[in-house]
Coordinates of C-alpha atoms in Angstrom, one line a residue:
M1 CA 1.8 19.2 -12.8
K2 CA 3.7 17.1 -10.2
I3 CA 2.1 14.8 -7.6
M4 CA 3.9 14.5 -4.3
K5 CA 2.7 11.9 -1.8
F6 CA 4.0 11.9 1.8
G7 CA 3.4 8.9 4.1
G8 CA 2.6 8.7 7.7
T9 CA 6.2 8.9 9.0
S10 CA 6.8 11.9 6.8
V11 CA 4.0 13.9 8.4
G12 CA 4.2 12.2 11.8
K13 CA 6.0 14.9 13.7
P14 CA 5.8 18.7 13.5
E15 CA 9.4 19.0 12.4
R16 CA 8.6 16.6 9.5
M17 CA 5.8 18.9 8.3
A18 CA 8.3 21.7 8.3
E19 CA 10.6 19.6 6.1
I20 CA 7.7 18.9 3.7
R21 CA 7.0 22.6 3.5
K22 CA 10.6 23.1 2.2
L23 CA 10.3 20.3 -0.3
I24 CA 7.0 21.5 -1.8
T25 CA 8.2 25.1 -2.3
K26 CA 11.5 24.3 -4.0
D27 CA 10.2 25.2 -7.4
D28 CA 7.2 26.9 -9.1
E29 CA 5.8 23.7 -10.8
T30 CA 2.1 23.2 -10.0
K31 CA 1.7 20.4 -7.4
I32 CA -0.9 18.3 -5.7
I33 CA 0.3 17.2 -2.3
V34 CA -1.3 13.9 -1.1
L35 CA -0.9 13.2 2.6
S36 CA -1.4 10.0 4.6
A37 CA -2.7 10.1 8.2
L38 CA -0.1 10.9 10.9
S39 CA 1.9 7.8 11.8
G40 CA 0.0 5.6 14.3
T41 CA -3.3 7.3 13.6
T42 CA -4.9 4.7 11.4
N43 CA -3.9 2.0 13.8
A44 CA -5.4 4.0 16.7
L45 CA -8.6 4.5 14.7
T46 CA -8.8 0.8 13.8
E47 CA -8.5 0.0 17.6
I48 CA -11.3 2.4 18.4
S49 CA -13.5 0.8 15.7
D50 CA -12.6 -2.7 16.9
A51 CA -13.6 -1.8 20.4
L52 CA -16.9 -0.4 19.3
S53 CA -17.6 -3.5 17.2
K54 CA -17.3 -5.5 20.3
G55 CA -19.5 -3.2 22.3
D56 CA -16.6 -2.1 24.5
R57 CA -17.4 1.6 24.6
E58 CA -15.2 2.2 27.7
E59 CA -12.2 1.0 25.8
A60 CA -13.1 3.0 22.7
K61 CA -13.4 6.1 24.8
K62 CA -10.0 5.6 26.4
R63 CA -8.4 5.2 23.0
I64 CA -10.2 8.3 21.6
D65 CA -9.0 10.4 24.6
A66 CA -5.4 9.1 24.1
L67 CA -5.5 10.0 20.4
E68 CA -6.9 13.4 21.1
S69 CA -4.1 14.1 23.7
H70 CA -1.5 13.2 21.0
Y71 CA -3.0 15.6 18.6
Q72 CA -3.3 18.4 21.2
N73 CA 0.5 18.0 21.9
F74 CA 1.2 17.9 18.1
I75 CA -0.4 21.3 17.4
V76 CA 1.4 22.9 20.3
E77 CA 4.7 22.1 18.6
L78 CA 3.5 22.7 15.1
L79 CA 2.0 26.2 15.3
K80 CA 3.4 29.4 16.9
D81 CA 0.8 32.0 16.0
E82 CA -2.2 32.2 18.3
T83 CA -4.7 32.7 15.5
Y84 CA -3.7 29.6 13.7
F85 CA -3.3 27.6 16.9
K86 CA -6.9 28.4 17.7
K87 CA -8.0 27.2 14.2
A88 CA -6.2 24.0 14.8
K89 CA -7.9 23.6 18.2
E90 CA -11.3 24.1 16.5
T91 CA -10.4 21.5 13.9
L92 CA -9.5 18.9 16.5
A93 CA -12.7 19.7 18.5
E94 CA -14.8 19.1 15.3
H95 CA -13.2 15.7 14.6
F96 CA -13.0 14.4 18.1
E97 CA -16.6 15.5 18.8
F98 CA -17.5 13.2 15.9
L99 CA -15.5 10.3 17.5
N100 CA -17.2 10.9 20.8
I101 CA -20.7 11.0 19.3
I102 CA -20.2 7.6 17.6
L103 CA -19.9 6.1 21.1
K104 CA -23.7 6.4 21.2
I105 CA -24.4 5.1 17.7
S106 CA -24.9 1.5 16.6
Y107 CA -21.8 0.1 15.0
S108 CA -21.8 -0.7 11.3
E109 CA -19.2 -1.2 8.5
A110 CA -20.2 2.2 7.1
L111 CA -19.5 3.8 10.5
N112 CA -16.1 2.0 10.5
K113 CA -15.2 3.6 7.2
D114 CA -16.2 7.0 8.6
I115 CA -13.9 6.4 11.6
L116 CA -10.9 5.4 9.5
A117 CA -11.3 8.5 7.3
Q118 CA -10.6 10.9 10.2
G119 CA -6.8 10.4 10.0
E120 CA -6.3 11.8 6.5
L121 CA -8.8 14.6 7.1
L122 CA -7.0 15.7 10.2
S123 CA -3.5 15.5 8.7
T124 CA -4.4 17.6 5.7
K125 CA -6.4 20.2 7.6
L126 CA -3.6 20.7 10.1
F127 CA -1.0 20.9 7.3
S128 CA -3.2 23.4 5.5
I129 CA -3.4 25.5 8.7
Y130 CA 0.4 25.3 9.1
L131 CA 0.9 26.5 5.4
N132 CA -1.4 29.4 6.1
E133 CA 0.7 30.3 9.1
Q134 CA 3.7 30.2 6.9
E135 CA 1.9 32.4 4.3
I136 CA 2.2 29.8 1.6
A137 CA -0.7 30.1 -0.9
H138 CA -2.5 26.8 -1.5
V139 CA -6.0 25.2 -1.7
W140 CA -7.2 22.4 0.6
L141 CA -8.8 19.9 -1.8
P142 CA -11.4 17.4 -0.4
A143 CA -10.7 14.0 -1.9
L144 CA -14.2 12.9 -1.1
E145 CA -15.4 15.3 -3.9
F146 CA -13.5 13.5 -6.6
M147 CA -12.0 10.1 -5.6
S148 CA -14.5 7.3 -6.1
I149 CA -14.8 3.5 -6.5
D150 CA -17.4 1.4 -8.2
Q151 CA -19.5 -1.5 -6.8
N152 CA -16.5 -3.8 -7.4
N153 CA -14.2 -1.5 -5.4
E154 CA -12.4 -0.4 -8.5
P155 CA -11.4 3.2 -9.0
Q156 CA -13.6 5.2 -11.5
V157 CA -10.7 6.8 -13.4
A158 CA -12.9 8.7 -15.9
S159 CA -15.1 10.1 -13.2
I160 CA -12.0 11.0 -11.0
R161 CA -10.5 12.9 -14.0
E162 CA -13.7 14.8 -14.8
K163 CA -14.5 15.8 -11.2
L164 CA -10.9 16.7 -10.3
S165 CA -10.5 18.8 -13.5
K166 CA -13.6 20.8 -12.5
L167 CA -12.2 21.4 -9.0
L168 CA -8.9 22.5 -10.4
D169 CA -10.5 24.8 -12.9
I170 CA -12.3 26.7 -10.1
H171 CA -8.8 27.5 -8.7
K172 CA -7.0 28.4 -11.9
G173 CA -3.7 30.1 -11.1
T174 CA -3.2 28.2 -7.9
Q175 CA 0.1 26.3 -7.8
L176 CA -0.3 24.2 -4.7
F177 CA -3.1 21.9 -3.6
V178 CA -3.3 19.7 -0.6
T179 CA -5.5 16.6 -0.6
Q180 CA -6.0 13.3 1.2
G181 CA -4.8 9.9 0.3
Y182 CA -6.6 6.6 1.1
I183 CA -10.2 7.9 1.4
C184 CA -12.8 7.9 -1.3
R185 CA -16.5 7.4 -1.9
N186 CA -18.1 4.1 -2.9
A187 CA -20.8 3.4 -5.4
K188 CA -23.5 4.3 -2.8
G189 CA -21.9 7.7 -2.2
E190 CA -20.7 6.6 1.3
I191 CA -17.3 7.3 2.7
D192 CA -14.9 4.4 1.9
N193 CA -11.2 3.8 1.4
L194 CA -8.6 2.2 -0.9
K195 CA -7.4 -0.2 1.9
R196 CA -4.1 -0.2 3.6
G197 CA -1.3 1.6 1.7
G198 CA -4.1 3.3 -0.3
S199 CA -2.4 6.7 -0.2
D200 CA 0.1 5.5 -2.8
Y201 CA -2.8 4.4 -4.9
S202 CA -4.6 7.7 -4.5
A203 CA -1.5 9.6 -5.6
S204 CA -1.1 7.4 -8.7
L205 CA -4.8 7.8 -9.6
I206 CA -4.5 11.5 -9.2
A207 CA -1.4 11.6 -11.4
A208 CA -3.3 9.6 -14.1
A209 CA -6.3 12.0 -13.8
V210 CA -4.2 15.2 -14.3
D211 CA -1.6 13.8 -16.8
A212 CA 1.1 14.5 -14.2
S213 CA 4.8 14.9 -15.2
V214 CA 5.8 12.6 -12.3
C215 CA 4.3 11.0 -9.2
E216 CA 6.7 11.2 -6.3
I217 CA 6.2 8.9 -3.3
W218 CA 8.1 10.2 -0.3
T219 CA 8.8 7.9 2.7
D220 CA 11.5 7.3 5.2
I221 CA 13.6 5.0 3.0
S222 CA 15.8 6.1 0.1
G223 CA 14.1 4.2 -2.6
M224 CA 13.4 0.5 -3.1
H225 CA 16.3 -1.6 -1.9
N226 CA 17.7 -4.8 -3.5
N227 CA 16.7 -6.8 -0.4
D228 CA 15.1 -6.3 3.0
P229 CA 17.3 -3.9 4.9
R230 CA 15.8 -5.2 8.2
V231 CA 17.2 -8.6 7.5
V232 CA 20.2 -8.3 5.2
K233 CA 23.2 -6.1 5.8
D234 CA 24.5 -3.6 3.3
T235 CA 21.5 -3.5 1.0
K236 CA 21.5 -0.9 -1.7
P237 CA 18.7 1.2 -3.3
V238 CA 17.8 0.2 -6.8
K239 CA 18.2 3.3 -8.9
H240 CA 16.1 2.3 -11.9
L241 CA 13.2 -0.2 -12.4
C242 CA 10.7 -0.7 -15.2
F243 CA 7.0 -0.9 -14.4
E244 CA 7.0 -4.8 -14.6
E245 CA 9.9 -5.1 -12.2
A246 CA 8.3 -2.6 -9.7
A247 CA 5.0 -4.4 -9.9
E248 CA 6.5 -7.8 -9.1
L249 CA 8.5 -6.3 -6.2
A250 CA 5.5 -4.4 -4.8
Y251 CA 3.2 -7.4 -5.0
F252 CA 5.7 -9.8 -3.5
G253 CA 6.6 -7.9 -0.4
A254 CA 8.5 -4.7 -1.0
K255 CA 6.7 -2.5 1.6
I256 CA 7.8 0.9 0.2
L257 CA 5.1 0.9 -2.5
H258 CA 1.5 -0.2 -2.7
P259 CA 1.2 -2.8 -5.5
A260 CA -2.0 -1.2 -7.0
S261 CA -0.2 2.1 -7.6
I262 CA 1.8 0.7 -10.5
W263 CA -1.0 0.0 -13.0
P264 CA -2.1 3.7 -13.4
A265 CA 1.5 4.7 -13.9
Q266 CA 2.0 1.9 -16.4
Y267 CA -1.3 2.5 -18.3
F268 CA -1.0 6.3 -18.5
N269 CA 2.8 6.2 -18.8
F270 CA 4.1 8.6 -16.2
P271 CA 7.2 8.0 -14.1
V272 CA 7.1 7.3 -10.4
R273 CA 10.0 8.3 -8.1
L274 CA 10.5 6.8 -4.6
L275 CA 12.2 9.3 -2.4
N276 CA 13.3 9.8 1.2
T277 CA 11.9 12.8 3.2
M278 CA 14.9 12.5 5.6
E279 CA 17.4 12.4 2.8
P280 CA 15.8 14.5 0.0
D281 CA 19.0 14.7 -2.1
A282 CA 19.3 11.0 -2.3
P283 CA 18.5 9.7 -5.9
G284 CA 16.0 7.2 -4.7
T285 CA 14.4 4.9 -7.3
L286 CA 13.0 5.9 -10.7
I287 CA 10.2 3.7 -12.1
E288 CA 9.3 4.1 -15.8
R289 CA 8.4 2.2 -18.9
D290 CA 11.8 0.9 -20.1
S291 CA 14.3 -1.2 -18.1
D292 CA 17.9 0.0 -18.1
S293 CA 19.3 -3.6 -17.8
E294 CA 18.5 -7.3 -17.6
G295 CA 19.2 -9.6 -14.8
V296 CA 18.5 -9.6 -11.0
K297 CA 17.6 -6.3 -9.6
A298 CA 16.1 -7.1 -6.2
I299 CA 14.7 -9.8 -3.8
A300 CA 11.5 -9.4 -1.9
A301 CA 9.6 -11.6 0.6
K302 CA 5.9 -11.9 1.2
D303 CA 4.8 -13.4 4.6
F304 CA 1.6 -14.9 5.9
I305 CA 1.3 -17.4 3.0
T306 CA -0.8 -20.6 3.2
A307 CA 0.1 -23.5 1.0
I308 CA -2.6 -25.9 -0.1
K309 CA -2.0 -29.3 -1.7
I310 CA -4.8 -31.2 -3.4
K311 CA -3.9 -34.9 -4.0
S312 CA -6.2 -36.8 -6.3
S313 CA -4.9 -39.6 -8.5
R314 CA -8.5 -40.2 -9.7
M315 CA -9.4 -36.7 -10.9
L316 CA -6.2 -34.8 -11.7
L317 CA -6.0 -35.8 -15.3
A318 CA -9.8 -35.4 -15.8
Y319 CA -10.9 -32.6 -18.2
G320 CA -11.8 -29.4 -16.3
F321 CA -10.3 -30.5 -13.0
L322 CA -8.1 -27.4 -12.5
R323 CA -11.0 -25.1 -13.6
K324 CA -13.2 -26.6 -10.9
V325 CA -10.5 -26.1 -8.3
F326 CA -9.9 -22.5 -9.3
E327 CA -13.7 -21.8 -9.2
V328 CA -13.7 -22.6 -5.5
F329 CA -11.2 -19.8 -4.9
E330 CA -13.1 -17.4 -7.2
K331 CA -16.3 -18.2 -5.2
Y332 CA -14.6 -17.0 -2.0
Q333 CA -12.8 -14.1 -3.7
T334 CA -9.4 -15.5 -2.7
S335 CA -6.5 -14.8 -5.1
I336 CA -3.8 -17.4 -5.8
D337 CA -0.1 -16.5 -5.8
M338 CA 1.7 -19.6 -6.9
V339 CA 0.6 -22.9 -8.6
T340 CA 2.5 -26.1 -9.3
T341 CA 1.1 -29.4 -10.6
S342 CA 2.2 -33.0 -10.9
E343 CA 0.5 -36.2 -12.0
V344 CA -1.3 -36.7 -8.8
A345 CA -1.3 -33.3 -7.0
V346 CA -1.9 -29.6 -7.3
S347 CA -0.1 -27.2 -4.9
L348 CA -1.0 -23.5 -4.6
T349 CA -0.6 -20.6 -2.3
I350 CA -2.9 -17.9 -0.9
D351 CA -2.2 -14.8 1.2
N352 CA -5.7 -14.5 2.6
D353 CA -7.0 -17.3 4.8
T354 CA -10.3 -15.6 5.8
Y355 CA -12.4 -18.3 4.0
L356 CA -9.8 -21.1 4.3
N357 CA -12.2 -23.5 6.2
D358 CA -14.9 -23.0 3.5
I359 CA -12.4 -23.5 0.8
I360 CA -11.0 -26.7 2.3
R361 CA -14.5 -28.1 2.8
E362 CA -15.3 -27.6 -0.9
L363 CA -11.9 -28.9 -2.1
E364 CA -12.2 -32.1 -0.1
M365 CA -14.6 -33.4 -2.7
F366 CA -11.7 -33.5 -5.2
G367 CA -9.2 -35.4 -3.0
S368 CA -7.1 -35.2 0.2
I369 CA -6.0 -31.8 1.3
E370 CA -2.8 -30.8 3.1
I371 CA -2.4 -27.3 4.6
D372 CA 0.9 -25.6 5.5
K373 CA 0.6 -22.3 7.2
A374 CA 3.2 -19.7 8.1
Q375 CA 5.0 -19.8 4.7
T376 CA 6.9 -17.1 2.9
I377 CA 7.2 -16.4 -0.8
V378 CA 10.7 -15.2 -1.7
S379 CA 10.8 -13.6 -5.2
I380 CA 13.9 -12.8 -7.3
V381 CA 13.0 -10.0 -9.6
G382 CA 14.6 -8.4 -12.6
Y383 CA 13.9 -7.6 -16.3
H384 CA 13.8 -10.9 -18.2
V385 CA 15.3 -12.6 -15.1
A386 CA 13.8 -15.9 -16.2
K387 CA 16.0 -15.9 -19.3
T388 CA 19.2 -15.0 -17.4
E389 CA 21.8 -17.7 -18.0
N390 CA 22.5 -20.0 -15.1
L391 CA 20.4 -18.0 -12.7
L392 CA 18.3 -20.9 -11.5
A393 CA 21.4 -22.9 -10.8
K394 CA 22.8 -19.9 -8.8
V395 CA 19.5 -19.7 -6.8
F396 CA 19.6 -23.4 -5.8
D397 CA 23.3 -23.4 -5.2
S398 CA 22.7 -20.6 -2.7
L399 CA 19.9 -22.5 -1.0
T400 CA 21.4 -25.9 -0.3
E401 CA 20.7 -25.5 3.4
I402 CA 17.0 -24.4 2.9
P403 CA 14.1 -26.9 2.3
V404 CA 12.2 -25.3 -0.6
R405 CA 8.5 -26.1 -0.6
M406 CA 7.5 -24.8 -4.1
V407 CA 9.1 -23.0 -7.1
S408 CA 7.4 -20.8 -9.7
F409 CA 9.5 -20.3 -12.8
G410 CA 8.4 -19.1 -16.2
G411 CA 5.0 -17.8 -15.2
S412 CA 6.6 -14.3 -15.5
Q413 CA 9.7 -13.4 -17.4
H414 CA 10.6 -11.0 -14.6
N415 CA 10.2 -13.1 -11.5
I416 CA 11.4 -16.4 -10.0
S417 CA 9.5 -17.3 -6.8
I418 CA 10.2 -19.9 -4.2
L419 CA 8.1 -20.9 -1.2
V420 CA 9.8 -21.6 2.2
A421 CA 8.6 -22.0 5.7
H422 CA 8.6 -18.6 7.5
E423 CA 11.3 -19.8 9.9
H424 CA 13.7 -20.0 7.0
K425 CA 12.9 -16.5 5.6
E426 CA 15.8 -14.5 7.0
K427 CA 18.4 -17.2 6.2
T428 CA 16.9 -17.5 2.6
L429 CA 17.2 -13.7 2.0
Q430 CA 20.7 -13.6 3.3
L431 CA 21.9 -16.6 1.3
L432 CA 20.3 -15.3 -1.9
S433 CA 21.8 -11.8 -1.4
H434 CA 25.3 -13.4 -1.0
G435 CA 24.8 -15.8 -3.9
L436 CA 23.2 -13.4 -6.4
F437 CA 24.7 -10.0 -5.5
D438 CA 28.1 -10.7 -3.9

């Protein structure tokens, strides 16, 4: 069984849905198609929810009407048969009736999750209607009946496998299923989600649950590039990555793949392919257990980083000092990306400053605190890259013009990370590309 996940840009226009239809009917292998919301929908739903949270029902209503108008125009172009067009109109009426009803309901976080779920439900229902119009046999599979997370927001893989297996058994002989990415149920049975980029995660979890032959992630880019194509000219797709390399790149800024989607593939050992809906014949990127070569494969950058320096000549050498520092971040559920230490200071970085003021307040009991916001982590990734001869020298020879704030070397065999101010990000990526690839 093959899993094929299509992102928002891949389903964002009627003609794109027509291209997906061609891709999913190329062969007779059983497939589960995982769809994101139409491009722009999740942002629009977030804006509706934000307006409601502020009590601005007039603004929420305006945004609901604008989104409905977009969908009405979408189905006019998508469907030609009056019978199926009518079904699509009824589907839109059902979901936008819900969005209009919530204008009269008190806002809550549970309601927010209900609002955000509408995007994937709409995209899959409309695609299912389109497939029916095209006389393509399939089953619309509700993700809310099998995708679940526990009280720690971790996916319940065993439960997902059991529930999904039962649903598939009901439809034995069916070769095509359409389901939603991103949405799930939480430990309370409420509608929830796997956070931004969660459709990749959904596809990977589904692939793990059904022992898939491959999990294909279809976007508008031909695989993972060796640098950011928005910043660096003449980047190239990386044809092959091992799981460790892909995980480092995804976590440290490569936008094409959700970082969490790697671990199910790694744990259950199924390959992942990153492919381009607009260029379906391009080889893309294959991610699997073994690496095909050592050395630098790609460079990625992660923005919105905050650096925190704790200076304390009195306490740094004291037993348990670092543990106490890390406990502060654990208390506020804030993960740390990079860490460096000296005799009198500890520097570290975080990518979530939600609780920054609380963290600073507690850290001040250990010493003086310095904060640098608007930083960027630039990561050089490749299999056993930390062992590559003279690589560190090449990195710093390339960056003689750049003030480097921190360096992380040796924590991972597959990653060398440096911290620079965001204003130096583009120049850093360009210089590294020239120094390491040219």
